[in-house]
CSV table of N, CA and C in Angstrom, one decimal:
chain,number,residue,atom,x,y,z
A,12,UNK,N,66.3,66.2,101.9
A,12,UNK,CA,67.2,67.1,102.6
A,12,UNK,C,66.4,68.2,103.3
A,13,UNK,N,66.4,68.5,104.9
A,13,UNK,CA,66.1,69.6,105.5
A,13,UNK,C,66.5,70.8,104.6
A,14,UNK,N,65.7,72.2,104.9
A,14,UNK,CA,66.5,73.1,104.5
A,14,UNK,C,65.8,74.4,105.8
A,15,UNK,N,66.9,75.6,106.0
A,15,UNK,CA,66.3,76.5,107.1
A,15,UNK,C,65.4,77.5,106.2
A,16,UNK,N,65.1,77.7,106.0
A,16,UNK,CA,64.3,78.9,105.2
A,16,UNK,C,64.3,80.6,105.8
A,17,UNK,N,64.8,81.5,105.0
A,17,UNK,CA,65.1,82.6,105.4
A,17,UNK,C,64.6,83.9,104.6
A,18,UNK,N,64.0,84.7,104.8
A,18,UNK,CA,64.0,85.8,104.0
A,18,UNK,C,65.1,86.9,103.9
A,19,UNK,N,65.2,87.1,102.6
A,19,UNK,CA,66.3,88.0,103.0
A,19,UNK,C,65.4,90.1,102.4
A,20,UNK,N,66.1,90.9,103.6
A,20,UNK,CA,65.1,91.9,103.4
A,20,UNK,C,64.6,92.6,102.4
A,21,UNK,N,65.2,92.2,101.0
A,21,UNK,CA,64.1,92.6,99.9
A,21,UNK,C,63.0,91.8,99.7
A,22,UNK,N,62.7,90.9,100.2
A,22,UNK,CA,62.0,89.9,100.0
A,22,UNK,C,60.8,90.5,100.8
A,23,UNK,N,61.2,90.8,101.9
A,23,UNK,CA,60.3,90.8,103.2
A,23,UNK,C,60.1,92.0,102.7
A,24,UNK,N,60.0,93.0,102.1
A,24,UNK,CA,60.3,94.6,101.6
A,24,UNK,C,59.1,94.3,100.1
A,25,UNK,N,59.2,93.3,99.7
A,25,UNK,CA,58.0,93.0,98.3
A,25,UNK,C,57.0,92.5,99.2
A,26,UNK,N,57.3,91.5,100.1
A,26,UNK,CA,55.9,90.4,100.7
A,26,UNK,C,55.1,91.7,101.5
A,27,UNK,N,55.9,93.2,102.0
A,27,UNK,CA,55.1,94.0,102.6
A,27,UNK,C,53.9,95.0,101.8
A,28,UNK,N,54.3,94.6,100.5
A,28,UNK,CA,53.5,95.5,99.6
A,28,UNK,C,52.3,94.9,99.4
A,29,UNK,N,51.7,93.7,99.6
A,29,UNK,CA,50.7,93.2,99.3
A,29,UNK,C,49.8,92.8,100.7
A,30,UNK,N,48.4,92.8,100.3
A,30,UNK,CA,47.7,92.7,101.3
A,30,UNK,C,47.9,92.0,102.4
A,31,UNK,N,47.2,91.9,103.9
A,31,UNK,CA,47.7,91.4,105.1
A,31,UNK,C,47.3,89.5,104.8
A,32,UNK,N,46.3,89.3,104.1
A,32,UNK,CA,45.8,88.2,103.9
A,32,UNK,C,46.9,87.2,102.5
A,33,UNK,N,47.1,88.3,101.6
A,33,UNK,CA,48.0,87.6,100.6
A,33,UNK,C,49.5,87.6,101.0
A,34,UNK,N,49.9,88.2,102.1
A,34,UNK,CA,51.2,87.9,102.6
A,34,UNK,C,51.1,86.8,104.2
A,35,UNK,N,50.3,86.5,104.7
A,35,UNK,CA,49.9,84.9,105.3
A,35,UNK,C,50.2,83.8,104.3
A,36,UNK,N,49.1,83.8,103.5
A,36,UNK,CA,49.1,83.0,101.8
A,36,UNK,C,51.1,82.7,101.7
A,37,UNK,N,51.4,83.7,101.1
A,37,UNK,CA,52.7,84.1,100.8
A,37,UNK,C,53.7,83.1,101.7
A,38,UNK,N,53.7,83.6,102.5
A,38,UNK,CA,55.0,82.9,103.8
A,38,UNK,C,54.4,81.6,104.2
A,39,UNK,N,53.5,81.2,104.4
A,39,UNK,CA,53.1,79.9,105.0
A,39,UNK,C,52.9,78.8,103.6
A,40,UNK,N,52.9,79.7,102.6
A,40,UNK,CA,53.6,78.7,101.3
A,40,UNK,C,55.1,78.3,101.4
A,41,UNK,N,55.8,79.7,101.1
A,41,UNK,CA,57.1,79.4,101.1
A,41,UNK,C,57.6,78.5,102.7
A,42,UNK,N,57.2,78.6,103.5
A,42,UNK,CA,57.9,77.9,104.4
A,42,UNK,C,57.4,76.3,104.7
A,43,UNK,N,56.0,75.8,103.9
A,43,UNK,CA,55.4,74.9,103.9
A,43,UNK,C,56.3,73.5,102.7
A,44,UNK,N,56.6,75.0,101.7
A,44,UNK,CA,57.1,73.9,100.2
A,44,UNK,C,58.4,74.1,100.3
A,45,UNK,N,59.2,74.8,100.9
A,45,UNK,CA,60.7,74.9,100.8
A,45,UNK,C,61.1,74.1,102.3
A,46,UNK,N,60.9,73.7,103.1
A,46,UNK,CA,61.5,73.2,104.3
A,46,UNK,C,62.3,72.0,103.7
A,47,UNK,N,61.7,71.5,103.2
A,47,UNK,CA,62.3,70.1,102.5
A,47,UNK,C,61.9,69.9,101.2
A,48,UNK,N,63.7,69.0,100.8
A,48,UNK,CA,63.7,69.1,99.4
A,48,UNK,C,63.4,70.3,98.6
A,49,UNK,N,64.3,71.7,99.0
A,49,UNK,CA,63.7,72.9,98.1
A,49,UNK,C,64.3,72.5,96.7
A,50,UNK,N,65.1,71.8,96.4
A,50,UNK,CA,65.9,71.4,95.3
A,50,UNK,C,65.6,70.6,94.8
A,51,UNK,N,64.1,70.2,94.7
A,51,UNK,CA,63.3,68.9,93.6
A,51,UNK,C,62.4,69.6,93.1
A,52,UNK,N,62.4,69.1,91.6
A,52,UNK,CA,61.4,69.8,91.2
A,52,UNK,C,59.8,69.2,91.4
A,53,UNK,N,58.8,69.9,91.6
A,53,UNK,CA,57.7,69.3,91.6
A,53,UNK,C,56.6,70.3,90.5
A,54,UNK,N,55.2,70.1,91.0
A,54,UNK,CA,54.0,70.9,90.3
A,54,UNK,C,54.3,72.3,90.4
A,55,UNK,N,54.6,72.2,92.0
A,55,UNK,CA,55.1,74.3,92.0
A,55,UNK,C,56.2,74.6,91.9
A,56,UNK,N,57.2,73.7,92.2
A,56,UNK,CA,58.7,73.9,92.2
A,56,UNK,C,59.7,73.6,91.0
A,57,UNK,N,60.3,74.8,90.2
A,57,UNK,CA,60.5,74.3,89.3
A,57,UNK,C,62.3,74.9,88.8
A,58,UNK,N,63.0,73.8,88.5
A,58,UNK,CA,64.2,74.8,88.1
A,58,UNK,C,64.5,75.3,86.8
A,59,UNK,N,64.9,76.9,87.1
A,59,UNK,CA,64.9,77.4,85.6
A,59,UNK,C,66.4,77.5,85.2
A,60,UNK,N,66.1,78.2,83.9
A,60,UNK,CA,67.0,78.0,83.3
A,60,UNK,C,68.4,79.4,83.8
A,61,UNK,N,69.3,79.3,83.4
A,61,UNK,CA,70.4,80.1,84.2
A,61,UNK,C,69.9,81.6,83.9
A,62,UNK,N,69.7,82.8,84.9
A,62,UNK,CA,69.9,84.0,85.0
A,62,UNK,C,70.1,84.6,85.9
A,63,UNK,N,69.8,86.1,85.9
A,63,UNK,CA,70.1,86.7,87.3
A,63,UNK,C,69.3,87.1,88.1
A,64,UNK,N,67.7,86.1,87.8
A,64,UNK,CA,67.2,86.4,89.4
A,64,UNK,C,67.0,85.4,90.1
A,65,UNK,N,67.0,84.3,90.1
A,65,UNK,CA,67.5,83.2,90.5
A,65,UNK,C,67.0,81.7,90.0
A,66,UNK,N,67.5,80.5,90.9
A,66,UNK,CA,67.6,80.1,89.9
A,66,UNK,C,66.6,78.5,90.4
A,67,UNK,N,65.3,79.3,90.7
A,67,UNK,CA,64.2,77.7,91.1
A,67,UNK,C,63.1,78.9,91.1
A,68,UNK,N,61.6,78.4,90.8
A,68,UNK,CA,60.8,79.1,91.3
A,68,UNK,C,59.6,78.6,92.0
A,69,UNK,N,59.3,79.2,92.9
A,69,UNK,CA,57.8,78.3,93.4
A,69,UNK,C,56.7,79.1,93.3
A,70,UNK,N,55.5,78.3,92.6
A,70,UNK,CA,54.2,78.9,92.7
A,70,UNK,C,53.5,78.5,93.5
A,71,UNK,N,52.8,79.7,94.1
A,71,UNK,CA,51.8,79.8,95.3
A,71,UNK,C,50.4,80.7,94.7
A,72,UNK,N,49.6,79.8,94.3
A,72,UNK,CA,48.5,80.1,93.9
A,72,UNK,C,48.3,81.4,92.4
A,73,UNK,N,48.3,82.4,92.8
A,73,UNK,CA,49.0,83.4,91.4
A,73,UNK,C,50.5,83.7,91.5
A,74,UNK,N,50.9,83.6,92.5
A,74,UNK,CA,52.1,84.4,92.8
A,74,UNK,C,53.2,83.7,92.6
A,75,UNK,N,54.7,83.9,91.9
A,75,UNK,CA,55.4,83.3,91.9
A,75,UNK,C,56.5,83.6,92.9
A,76,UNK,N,57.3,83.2,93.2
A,76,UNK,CA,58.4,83.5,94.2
A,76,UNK,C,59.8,82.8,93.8
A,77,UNK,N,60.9,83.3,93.3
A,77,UNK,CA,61.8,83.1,93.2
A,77,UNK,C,63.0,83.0,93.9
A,78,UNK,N,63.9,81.8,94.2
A,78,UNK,CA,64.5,81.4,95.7
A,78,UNK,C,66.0,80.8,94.9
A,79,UNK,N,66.5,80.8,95.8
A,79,UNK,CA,67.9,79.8,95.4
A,79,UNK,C,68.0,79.2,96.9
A,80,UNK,N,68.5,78.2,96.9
A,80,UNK,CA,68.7,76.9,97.7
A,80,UNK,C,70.0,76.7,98.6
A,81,UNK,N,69.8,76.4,99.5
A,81,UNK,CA,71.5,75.6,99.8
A,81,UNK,C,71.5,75.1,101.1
A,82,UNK,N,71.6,73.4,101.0
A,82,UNK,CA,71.2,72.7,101.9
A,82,UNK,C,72.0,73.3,103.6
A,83,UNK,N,71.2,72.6,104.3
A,83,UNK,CA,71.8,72.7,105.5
A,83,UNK,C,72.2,71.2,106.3
């Protein structure tokens, strides 16, 4: 399944705090491994267990990034 990928502005408000080179890294992950199939799990993509910060995570080399899904 396609999916649109979007930041929403706290996201883009964290990805600004880190260097110009680790926020390239950053976004050209997330938009590389979530386009499709954000909702399988793989090596970096993983679904966790129920709380309140959300509820899949992906690793991008150190960094983790936490997303929730919803097909388009």
């Amino acid at each position: 399944m396609d999916y649109r990928v979007s930041l929403t502005e706290s996201a883009k408000e964290d990805i600004a705090h880190f260097e110009a080179s680790y926020q390239r890294i950053i976004v050209a992950g997330i938009m590389s491994h979530l386009r499709v199939d954000a909702e399988v799990s793989t090596r970096r993509r993983k679904q966790l267990r129920r709380n309140p910060v959300a509820p899949w995570e992906l690793r991008i080399e150190r960094f983790r990034i936490f997303y929730s899904a919803e097909g388009t």
